[in-house]
Amino acid sequence: MRFDEIAVDALEAHVKNVLTKEEITRLIETPKHAEHGDIAFPCFQLAKTYRKSPQQIAKELSEVCEHPFIEKFEANGPYLNAFLKRKLISKQLIEKVTQLSDHYGSAIDGIGARVVIDFSSPNIAKPFSMGHLRSTVIGNSLALLAEKNGCEPVKINHLGDWGTQFGKLIAAYKHWGNEAEVKENPIPTLLKLYVKFHKESEENPQLSIEGRGWFKKLEGGDLEAESLWKWFKDESLKEFEKVYQMLGISFDKVQGESFYNDKMEEVVKELSEKGLLHESEGARVVNLGEDQPPCLIEKTDGTTLYATRDLAAAIYRYKTYDFQQCLYVVGGEQQLHFEQIFQVLGMMGYDWNKKMTHVPFGLILKDGKKMSTRKGKVVLLEEVLQNAIDKAKDNMMEKNPELKNLEDVAKQVGVGAVIFHDLKNERLGSVEFDLEQMLKFEGDTGPYVQYTNARCQTILTKAERKGHMDKVSGLEDPYSWEVVKLLERFPTEVKRAFDLYEPSVIAKYLLKLSQAVNTYYGNVKILQGDAGEKDNKLALLKSVTIVLQEGLRLLGIKAPKKM
């Protein structure tokens, strides 16, 4: 039973004529100071009905409220404070966590609801840069959180594999490309061609016309255009897969924009039949009202755009998956685009557009500036991850040179550090990239959480040579109680993280739990005391490892047992 549920149970009989269960729950607070108890209930809202001061109401409630999990009630001014029975609650919570193991914190709220999550979505023929990190790790964590909350996630990688830029790339290859160079070093070579095309087209506008012509050929099924495009795509996918393997991320469907080529004509036809399509300066658009720009469906040359493909994708996904939610984990700069897509779907009569949500996020910064492609120079994600792994390996060789499986642990720590550094930041905020900082074993870092878990695992391993955790009777010292209170909050935080589409809720929670555990470890001699006392302390540590490992998993991070 959650702490707020205990308080509601105790209060409901005495205030149900004034407040509902839900209203009582919303009013429950956690006191700022431990000497004021574990739960606080403000009595201000009862004053008008009872025609008494909040202070008097708190005093009267303290004399009549009782609950088997509550040691005592105290009035503290206008607040009714409750002190929980630490030993009883810690006993029950530790038993619950250890019995449920990694199922602790799981919910059935979603009852199998299907959640489609569109994330990562790099562009083919371009490097997998740091710019794609946020969408990739946020989307993956949301999929894991959806599953933990009882939903069925469908992870879709909507590759940027269609559009005018591929006509430009084909034109560039036809002018300056070399087959052997592309085969030997595909992505850098293709990027150079693309950059050269843009530079040359500034002096020669005819090149841009040529690029658009090649894309029109591609849309029309031209064999040469299709062959080159498919080659560029296949080479890109091989490179992308290396990065996904490093991150430990997989997808249920890899369906690029090109997947919807044979579905767009039907969308354009439907828009036209429903009277939504209008001519505008030779292009075809859907007008969205005086205050908004129109949604562009077809260019003057008849080629399609992002909007056309996203409309086709949305309709296909709803028909295929019958989703309860469809999330687009895409940067905040695309907000207007998704507002238009959702509005057009509504105008088409699809009321399920209300189940679609754009999940935006902030930028990755380096020295306060955006990390982005500039004149062909990009910060490659694969290189960043490898650099993090190498630095993690150096750190561990210094701290623990005898460590077995050093390569595997270095990968888990290095990659985990990069992911955690991203996800500990609130989604809409920007992230300052600092590899040295994110790899530290102290402070608000991934390695700090991983090391806390490994430290607990070491103690448990050491203890198992001396005895076993048999009976749990509970703990009541102030240091263990801080840990117990945080363990109790885990299911609530799991739900809140998914409801807000905010993995940082879990990352911040893990930091708090790690801090509380290290304080506990620093003040309590775990392996001292009689057998029963030792068993209780070890059982608490076991519960901590379960929650730390599961919390890290929900962020897409591994938890090595030794570091």
Coordinates of C-alpha atoms in Angstrom, one line a residue, residues 8-524:
V8 CA -6.5 8.4 2.8
D9 CA -7.7 5.3 4.5
A10 CA -7.1 6.9 7.9
L11 CA -8.8 10.2 7.0
E12 CA -11.7 9.1 4.7
A13 CA -14.1 8.1 7.5
H14 CA -13.7 11.5 9.2
V15 CA -13.9 13.9 6.2
K16 CA -15.8 12.0 3.5
N17 CA -18.8 14.3 4.0
V18 CA -16.6 17.2 2.8
L19 CA -13.8 15.7 0.6
T20 CA -13.7 12.7 -1.9
K21 CA -11.0 10.1 -1.9
E22 CA -9.4 11.8 -4.9
E23 CA -9.5 15.2 -3.3
I24 CA -7.9 13.9 -0.1
T25 CA -5.1 12.2 -2.2
R26 CA -4.4 15.5 -4.0
L27 CA -4.0 17.3 -0.7
I28 CA -1.6 14.9 0.9
E29 CA 1.9 16.3 1.3
T30 CA 5.3 15.1 2.4
P31 CA 6.7 17.2 5.3
K32 CA 9.9 19.0 4.7
H33 CA 11.4 17.9 8.0
A34 CA 11.5 14.4 9.3
E35 CA 10.5 15.5 12.8
H36 CA 7.1 16.4 11.4
G37 CA 6.4 12.9 10.4
D38 CA 6.0 11.1 7.1
I39 CA 2.7 12.4 5.8
A40 CA 1.1 15.8 6.2
F41 CA -2.6 16.7 5.5
P42 CA -3.5 20.5 5.4
C43 CA -6.9 21.3 6.9
F44 CA -7.5 24.6 5.3
Q45 CA -10.2 23.3 2.9
L46 CA -12.2 21.9 5.8
A47 CA -12.4 25.2 7.7
K48 CA -15.3 26.7 5.8
T49 CA -17.6 23.6 6.2
Y50 CA -16.7 22.8 9.8
R51 CA -16.7 26.6 10.7
K52 CA -13.5 26.0 12.7
S53 CA -9.9 27.1 12.3
P54 CA -7.6 24.7 10.4
Q55 CA -5.6 24.4 13.6
Q56 CA -8.6 23.2 15.6
I57 CA -9.6 20.7 12.9
A58 CA -6.0 19.3 12.8
K59 CA -6.1 18.9 16.6
E60 CA -9.5 17.1 16.6
L61 CA -8.5 14.8 13.7
S62 CA -5.3 13.8 15.5
E63 CA -7.4 12.5 18.4
V64 CA -9.7 10.4 16.3
C65 CA -7.7 9.1 13.3
E66 CA -6.0 5.7 13.5
H67 CA -4.5 3.2 11.1
P68 CA -2.6 -0.1 11.6
F69 CA 0.3 1.3 9.7
I70 CA 0.5 4.6 11.5
E71 CA 2.3 4.9 14.8
K72 CA 0.7 8.3 15.8
F73 CA -1.0 11.4 14.6
E74 CA 0.1 14.9 15.6
A75 CA -1.4 18.3 15.0
N76 CA 1.2 20.8 13.8
G77 CA -0.6 24.1 13.4
P78 CA -3.1 23.7 10.4
Y79 CA -1.5 20.4 9.5
L80 CA -2.3 16.9 10.6
N81 CA 0.9 14.9 10.6
A82 CA 1.2 11.1 10.5
F83 CA 4.2 9.0 11.7
L84 CA 4.3 5.6 10.0
K85 CA 5.3 2.4 11.7
R86 CA 8.8 2.1 10.2
K87 CA 9.5 -1.5 11.1
L88 CA 6.2 -2.9 9.9
I89 CA 6.2 -1.0 6.6
S90 CA 9.9 -1.6 5.8
K91 CA 9.3 -5.3 6.4
Q92 CA 6.3 -5.5 4.1
L93 CA 8.0 -3.3 1.4
I94 CA 11.3 -5.2 1.4
E95 CA 9.3 -8.5 1.1
K96 CA 7.2 -7.0 -1.7
V97 CA 10.2 -5.8 -3.7
T98 CA 12.3 -9.0 -3.3
Q99 CA 9.3 -11.2 -4.2
L100 CA 8.2 -9.2 -7.3
S101 CA 11.9 -8.6 -8.2
D102 CA 12.1 -6.8 -11.6
H103 CA 8.2 -6.7 -11.8
Y104 CA 8.2 -4.3 -8.9
G105 CA 6.8 -1.0 -10.2
S106 CA 4.9 -2.7 -13.1
A107 CA 1.3 -1.6 -13.6
I108 CA -1.7 -2.8 -15.5
D109 CA -3.0 0.7 -16.1
G110 CA -2.4 0.4 -19.8
I111 CA -4.1 -3.0 -19.9
G112 CA -2.5 -3.9 -23.2
A113 CA -3.2 -0.6 -25.0
R114 CA -1.0 -0.3 -28.1
V115 CA 1.3 2.7 -28.1
V116 CA 3.1 3.5 -31.4
I117 CA 6.3 5.4 -30.9
D118 CA 8.0 7.1 -33.8
F119 CA 11.6 7.9 -32.9
S120 CA 15.2 8.2 -33.9
S121 CA 14.5 8.6 -37.7
P122 CA 18.0 9.6 -39.1
N123 CA 18.3 10.6 -42.7
I124 CA 19.9 8.1 -45.1
A125 CA 23.1 9.1 -46.9
K126 CA 24.0 11.3 -43.9
P127 CA 26.0 10.5 -40.8
F128 CA 24.3 9.4 -37.6
S129 CA 25.2 12.5 -35.6
M130 CA 24.8 13.6 -32.0
G131 CA 21.8 15.5 -33.2
H132 CA 19.9 12.2 -33.4
L133 CA 20.8 11.1 -29.9
R134 CA 18.0 12.7 -28.0
S135 CA 15.1 11.4 -30.1
T136 CA 16.7 7.9 -30.1
V137 CA 17.2 7.5 -26.3
I138 CA 14.1 9.4 -25.2
G139 CA 11.9 7.3 -27.6
N140 CA 13.5 4.1 -26.5
S141 CA 13.0 4.9 -22.8
L142 CA 9.3 5.9 -23.5
A143 CA 8.8 2.5 -25.1
L144 CA 10.3 0.7 -22.0
L145 CA 8.1 2.9 -19.7
A146 CA 5.0 2.2 -21.8
E147 CA 5.6 -1.6 -21.4
K148 CA 6.2 -1.2 -17.7
N149 CA 2.9 0.6 -17.4
G150 CA 1.0 -2.3 -19.0
C151 CA 1.0 -1.0 -22.6
E152 CA 2.2 -2.7 -25.8
P153 CA 4.7 -0.4 -27.5
V154 CA 5.4 -0.5 -31.2
K155 CA 8.8 1.1 -31.9
I156 CA 9.0 2.6 -35.4
N157 CA 12.1 4.1 -37.0
H158 CA 10.7 6.5 -39.6
L159 CA 13.8 6.9 -41.7
G160 CA 14.3 10.1 -43.7
D161 CA 14.7 8.2 -47.0
W162 CA 12.6 10.2 -49.4
G163 CA 12.3 13.8 -50.6
T164 CA 14.0 16.3 -52.9
Q165 CA 17.4 15.9 -51.1
F166 CA 17.7 12.5 -52.7
G167 CA 17.2 13.9 -56.1
K168 CA 20.0 16.3 -55.3
L169 CA 22.2 13.5 -54.1
I170 CA 21.6 11.5 -57.2
A171 CA 22.5 14.5 -59.3
A172 CA 25.7 15.1 -57.3
Y173 CA 26.7 11.4 -57.7
K174 CA 26.1 11.6 -61.5
H175 CA 28.3 14.7 -61.7
W176 CA 31.2 13.9 -59.3
G177 CA 30.6 10.4 -57.8
N178 CA 33.0 7.5 -57.8
E179 CA 31.5 4.0 -57.2
A180 CA 34.7 2.6 -55.5
E181 CA 34.9 5.6 -53.1
V182 CA 31.2 5.2 -52.0
K183 CA 31.7 1.4 -51.5
E184 CA 34.8 2.0 -49.4
N185 CA 33.6 4.8 -47.2
P186 CA 29.8 5.3 -48.0
I187 CA 28.5 7.9 -45.5
P188 CA 31.4 10.4 -45.5
T189 CA 31.6 10.2 -49.3
L190 CA 27.9 10.7 -49.8
L191 CA 27.9 13.6 -47.4
K192 CA 30.8 15.3 -49.3
L193 CA 28.8 15.0 -52.5
Y194 CA 25.7 16.5 -50.9
V195 CA 27.7 19.4 -49.4
K196 CA 29.5 20.0 -52.8
F197 CA 26.1 20.0 -54.6
H198 CA 24.8 22.8 -52.3
K199 CA 28.0 24.8 -52.7
E200 CA 28.0 24.4 -56.5
S201 CA 24.3 25.2 -56.9
E202 CA 24.8 28.6 -55.3
E203 CA 26.9 29.4 -58.5
N204 CA 24.9 27.3 -60.8
P205 CA 21.0 27.4 -60.2
Q206 CA 20.6 24.8 -63.0
L207 CA 21.9 22.1 -60.6
S208 CA 18.9 22.6 -58.2
I209 CA 16.5 22.2 -61.2
E210 CA 18.4 19.0 -62.1
G211 CA 18.1 17.7 -58.5
R212 CA 14.3 18.3 -58.4
G213 CA 14.1 16.5 -61.8
W214 CA 15.9 13.4 -60.4
F215 CA 13.5 13.3 -57.5
K216 CA 10.6 13.5 -59.9
K217 CA 12.1 10.6 -61.8
L218 CA 12.5 8.7 -58.5
E219 CA 8.9 9.2 -57.6
G220 CA 8.0 8.1 -61.1
G221 CA 9.8 4.8 -60.8
D222 CA 12.8 5.5 -63.0
L223 CA 15.1 2.4 -62.8
E224 CA 18.4 4.3 -62.6
A225 CA 17.2 6.7 -59.9
E226 CA 15.7 3.8 -57.9
S227 CA 18.9 1.7 -58.1
L228 CA 21.1 4.6 -56.9
W229 CA 18.6 5.5 -54.1
K230 CA 18.4 1.9 -52.9
W231 CA 22.2 1.6 -52.9
F232 CA 22.6 4.7 -50.8
K233 CA 19.9 3.5 -48.4
D234 CA 21.4 0.0 -47.9
E235 CA 24.8 1.4 -47.2
S236 CA 23.3 3.9 -44.6
L237 CA 21.4 1.2 -42.8
K238 CA 24.5 -0.8 -42.3
E239 CA 26.2 2.2 -40.6
F240 CA 23.1 3.0 -38.5
E241 CA 22.9 -0.5 -37.2
K242 CA 26.4 -0.2 -35.7
V243 CA 25.2 2.7 -33.6
Y244 CA 22.0 1.0 -32.6
Q245 CA 23.9 -2.0 -31.5
M246 CA 26.2 0.1 -29.4
L247 CA 23.2 1.8 -27.7
G248 CA 21.4 -1.6 -27.3
I249 CA 18.3 -0.3 -29.2
S250 CA 16.1 -2.2 -31.6
F251 CA 12.9 -1.4 -33.5
D252 CA 9.7 -3.3 -34.3
K253 CA 9.5 -1.7 -37.7
V254 CA 12.0 0.3 -39.8
Q255 CA 9.7 2.0 -42.2
G256 CA 11.1 5.1 -43.9
E257 CA 9.1 7.7 -45.7
S258 CA 9.4 5.7 -48.9
F259 CA 7.3 3.0 -47.4
Y260 CA 4.3 5.2 -47.9
N261 CA 4.9 6.0 -51.6
D262 CA 2.0 3.8 -52.8
K263 CA -0.3 5.2 -50.1
M264 CA 0.1 8.9 -50.8
E265 CA -2.1 9.1 -53.9
E266 CA -5.0 7.8 -51.9
V267 CA -4.5 10.5 -49.3
V268 CA -4.4 13.2 -52.0
K269 CA -7.5 11.8 -53.6
E270 CA -9.4 11.7 -50.2
L271 CA -8.4 15.3 -49.4
S272 CA -9.7 16.3 -52.9
E273 CA -13.0 14.4 -52.6
K274 CA -13.6 15.9 -49.1
G275 CA -13.2 19.4 -50.6
L276 CA -10.1 20.1 -48.5
L277 CA -7.5 20.5 -51.3
H278 CA -7.0 24.0 -52.9
E279 CA -4.8 25.4 -55.5
S280 CA -2.3 28.0 -54.3
E281 CA 0.3 29.5 -56.7
G282 CA 0.5 26.2 -58.6
A283 CA 0.8 24.0 -55.5
R284 CA -2.0 22.1 -53.7
V285 CA -2.6 22.9 -50.1
V286 CA -5.1 22.4 -47.2
N287 CA -6.2 25.8 -45.7
L288 CA -6.2 25.7 -41.9
G289 CA -7.7 29.1 -41.1
E290 CA -6.7 32.7 -41.3
D291 CA -4.3 32.6 -38.4
Q292 CA -2.2 29.6 -39.7
P293 CA -0.2 28.9 -42.8
P294 CA -1.7 26.3 -45.1
C295 CA -0.5 22.7 -45.0
L296 CA 1.4 22.1 -48.3
I297 CA 0.4 18.7 -49.9
E298 CA 1.9 18.8 -53.4
K299 CA 4.6 21.1 -54.9
T300 CA 4.0 22.9 -58.2
D301 CA 5.9 20.0 -60.0
G302 CA 3.6 17.4 -58.5
T303 CA 6.1 16.0 -56.0
T304 CA 5.0 15.2 -52.5
L305 CA 6.2 16.6 -49.2
Y306 CA 6.7 15.6 -45.5
A307 CA 3.1 16.4 -44.8
T308 CA 1.8 14.1 -47.5
R309 CA 3.9 11.2 -46.2
D310 CA 3.1 11.9 -42.6
L311 CA -0.6 11.9 -43.3
A312 CA -0.3 8.6 -45.2
A313 CA 1.8 7.2 -42.3
A314 CA -0.7 8.2 -39.6
I315 CA -3.6 6.6 -41.5
Y316 CA -1.7 3.4 -42.2
R317 CA -0.6 3.1 -38.6
Y318 CA -4.1 3.6 -37.2
K319 CA -5.5 1.0 -39.6
T320 CA -2.6 -1.4 -38.9
Y321 CA -2.1 -1.0 -35.1
D322 CA -5.4 0.5 -33.9
F323 CA -3.3 2.4 -31.4
Q324 CA -4.5 4.1 -28.2
Q325 CA -1.6 6.5 -28.4
C326 CA 0.8 7.5 -31.2
L327 CA 3.9 9.5 -30.1
Y328 CA 6.2 11.4 -32.3
V329 CA 9.5 11.9 -30.5
V330 CA 10.8 14.7 -32.7
G331 CA 12.6 18.0 -32.0
G332 CA 10.6 21.1 -30.9
E333 CA 11.3 22.9 -34.2
Q334 CA 8.7 20.6 -35.9
Q335 CA 5.9 21.7 -33.6
L336 CA 4.0 23.6 -36.4
H337 CA 4.3 20.6 -38.8
F338 CA 2.7 18.2 -36.3
E339 CA 0.0 20.7 -35.4
Q340 CA -0.9 20.9 -39.1
I341 CA -0.9 17.1 -39.5
F342 CA -3.1 16.5 -36.5
Q343 CA -5.5 19.3 -37.6
V344 CA -5.7 18.0 -41.2
L345 CA -6.5 14.5 -40.0
G346 CA -9.3 16.0 -37.8
M347 CA -10.7 17.9 -40.9
M348 CA -10.7 14.5 -42.8
G349 CA -13.0 13.2 -40.1
Y350 CA -10.5 11.0 -38.2
D351 CA -11.3 11.6 -34.5
W352 CA -8.4 9.4 -33.5
N353 CA -6.2 12.3 -34.2
K354 CA -6.7 13.2 -30.6
K355 CA -4.7 10.1 -29.7
M356 CA -1.6 11.5 -31.4
T357 CA 1.0 13.5 -29.6
H358 CA 4.1 15.3 -30.6
V359 CA 6.8 14.7 -27.9
P360 CA 9.3 17.6 -28.5
F361 CA 12.7 18.0 -26.9
G362 CA 15.5 20.6 -26.6
L363 CA 18.9 20.8 -28.2
I364 CA 22.3 19.3 -27.5
L365 CA 24.7 22.1 -26.9
K366 CA 28.5 22.3 -26.8
D367 CA 29.9 25.4 -25.0
G368 CA 26.4 26.9 -25.1
K369 CA 26.1 26.5 -28.9
K370 CA 24.0 24.0 -31.0
M371 CA 25.8 20.9 -32.1
S372 CA 24.9 20.7 -35.7
T373 CA 26.0 20.0 -39.2
R374 CA 28.1 22.9 -40.6
K375 CA 29.6 22.8 -44.0
G376 CA 29.8 19.0 -43.8
K377 CA 31.3 18.8 -40.3
V378 CA 29.3 16.7 -37.9
V379 CA 29.9 15.3 -34.5
L380 CA 29.4 11.5 -35.1
L381 CA 27.5 9.6 -32.4
E382 CA 29.5 6.5 -33.1
E383 CA 32.7 8.3 -32.4
V384 CA 31.3 9.9 -29.2
L385 CA 30.1 6.5 -27.9
Q386 CA 33.5 4.9 -28.6
N387 CA 35.3 7.8 -27.0
A388 CA 33.1 7.4 -23.9
I389 CA 33.8 3.6 -23.8
D390 CA 37.6 4.2 -24.1
K391 CA 37.6 6.8 -21.3
A392 CA 35.4 4.6 -19.1
K393 CA 37.9 1.8 -19.7
D394 CA 40.8 4.0 -18.7
N395 CA 39.0 5.1 -15.5
M396 CA 38.3 1.5 -14.5
M397 CA 41.8 0.3 -15.2
E398 CA 43.0 2.9 -12.8
K399 CA 40.5 2.1 -10.1
N400 CA 40.1 -1.7 -10.6
P401 CA 42.8 -3.1 -12.9
E402 CA 41.9 -6.7 -11.9
L403 CA 38.3 -6.3 -13.1
K404 CA 37.1 -9.3 -15.2
N405 CA 35.1 -8.6 -18.4
L406 CA 36.7 -5.1 -18.5
E407 CA 35.7 -4.5 -22.2
D408 CA 32.0 -5.3 -21.6
V409 CA 31.8 -3.3 -18.4
A410 CA 33.6 -0.3 -20.1
K411 CA 31.0 -0.4 -22.9
Q412 CA 28.1 -0.5 -20.3
V413 CA 29.5 2.3 -18.3
G414 CA 30.6 4.5 -21.3
V415 CA 27.4 4.1 -23.3
G416 CA 25.3 4.3 -20.1
A417 CA 27.0 7.6 -19.2
V418 CA 26.1 9.2 -22.5
I419 CA 22.5 8.0 -22.3
F420 CA 22.0 9.0 -18.6
H421 CA 23.5 12.5 -19.2
D422 CA 20.9 13.1 -21.8
L423 CA 17.9 11.6 -19.9
K424 CA 18.6 13.2 -16.5
N425 CA 17.8 16.5 -18.2
E426 CA 14.1 17.5 -18.5
R427 CA 13.0 16.7 -22.1
L428 CA 12.3 20.3 -23.2
G429 CA 15.5 21.7 -21.8
S430 CA 18.8 21.8 -23.7
V431 CA 21.6 19.5 -22.8
E432 CA 25.2 20.7 -22.4
F433 CA 27.5 18.0 -23.8
D434 CA 30.5 17.4 -21.5
L435 CA 32.1 13.9 -21.8
E436 CA 34.5 14.4 -18.9
Q437 CA 31.7 15.4 -16.6
M438 CA 29.3 12.6 -17.6
L439 CA 31.9 9.9 -16.9
K440 CA 32.6 10.8 -13.3
F441 CA 31.9 8.2 -10.6
E442 CA 30.5 10.9 -8.3
G443 CA 27.8 13.5 -8.7
D444 CA 24.7 13.3 -10.9
T445 CA 26.0 10.8 -13.4
G446 CA 25.1 7.4 -14.8
P447 CA 28.4 5.8 -13.5
Y448 CA 27.5 7.0 -10.0
V449 CA 24.2 5.1 -10.1
Q450 CA 25.8 2.1 -11.7
Y451 CA 28.6 2.2 -9.1
T452 CA 26.1 2.4 -6.2
N453 CA 24.4 -0.8 -7.5
A454 CA 27.8 -2.6 -8.0
R455 CA 28.8 -1.6 -4.5
C456 CA 25.6 -3.1 -3.0
Q457 CA 26.1 -6.2 -5.2
T458 CA 29.7 -6.6 -3.8
I459 CA 28.4 -6.5 -0.2
L460 CA 25.7 -9.0 -1.0
T461 CA 28.2 -11.4 -2.6
K462 CA 30.5 -11.0 0.4
A463 CA 27.6 -11.7 2.8
E464 CA 26.5 -14.8 1.0
R465 CA 29.7 -16.5 2.0
K466 CA 28.8 -16.0 5.6
G467 CA 25.1 -16.6 5.7
H468 CA 21.8 -16.1 4.1
M469 CA 18.9 -13.6 4.4
D470 CA 16.2 -15.8 6.1
K471 CA 13.7 -13.7 7.9
V472 CA 13.0 -10.0 7.4
S473 CA 11.5 -8.3 10.5
G474 CA 12.0 -4.7 9.3
L475 CA 14.3 -1.7 10.1
E476 CA 13.6 1.6 11.8
D477 CA 16.8 3.6 11.9
P478 CA 16.6 7.0 10.2
Y479 CA 19.1 6.1 7.4
S480 CA 17.3 2.9 6.3
W481 CA 14.0 4.7 6.5
E482 CA 15.1 7.3 3.9
V483 CA 15.9 4.4 1.6
V484 CA 12.6 2.7 2.3
K485 CA 10.6 5.8 1.6
L486 CA 12.3 6.1 -1.8
L487 CA 11.8 2.5 -2.7
E488 CA 8.1 2.9 -1.9
R489 CA 7.9 5.8 -4.4
F490 CA 9.3 3.8 -7.4
P491 CA 5.9 2.6 -8.8
T492 CA 4.6 6.2 -8.6
E493 CA 7.6 7.6 -10.4
V494 CA 7.3 4.9 -13.1
K495 CA 3.7 6.0 -13.8
R496 CA 4.5 9.7 -13.6
A497 CA 7.5 9.3 -16.0
F498 CA 5.2 7.8 -18.7
D499 CA 2.3 10.1 -18.1
L500 CA 4.5 13.1 -18.6
Y501 CA 6.6 11.4 -21.4
E502 CA 9.5 12.4 -19.2
P503 CA 12.3 9.8 -18.6
S504 CA 14.2 12.4 -16.5
V505 CA 11.7 11.6 -13.7
I506 CA 13.3 8.1 -13.4
A507 CA 16.9 9.4 -13.8
K508 CA 16.4 12.0 -11.0
Y509 CA 14.7 9.3 -8.8
L510 CA 17.7 7.0 -9.3
L511 CA 20.1 9.7 -8.2
K512 CA 18.1 10.4 -5.1
L513 CA 18.0 6.7 -4.2
S514 CA 21.7 6.3 -4.9
Q515 CA 22.4 9.3 -2.6
A516 CA 20.2 7.8 0.2
V517 CA 21.9 4.4 -0.2
N518 CA 25.4 5.9 0.0
T519 CA 24.4 7.9 3.1
Y520 CA 23.0 4.7 4.6
Y521 CA 26.2 2.7 3.8
G522 CA 28.3 5.5 5.3
N523 CA 26.5 5.5 8.6
V524 CA 25.5 1.9 9.1

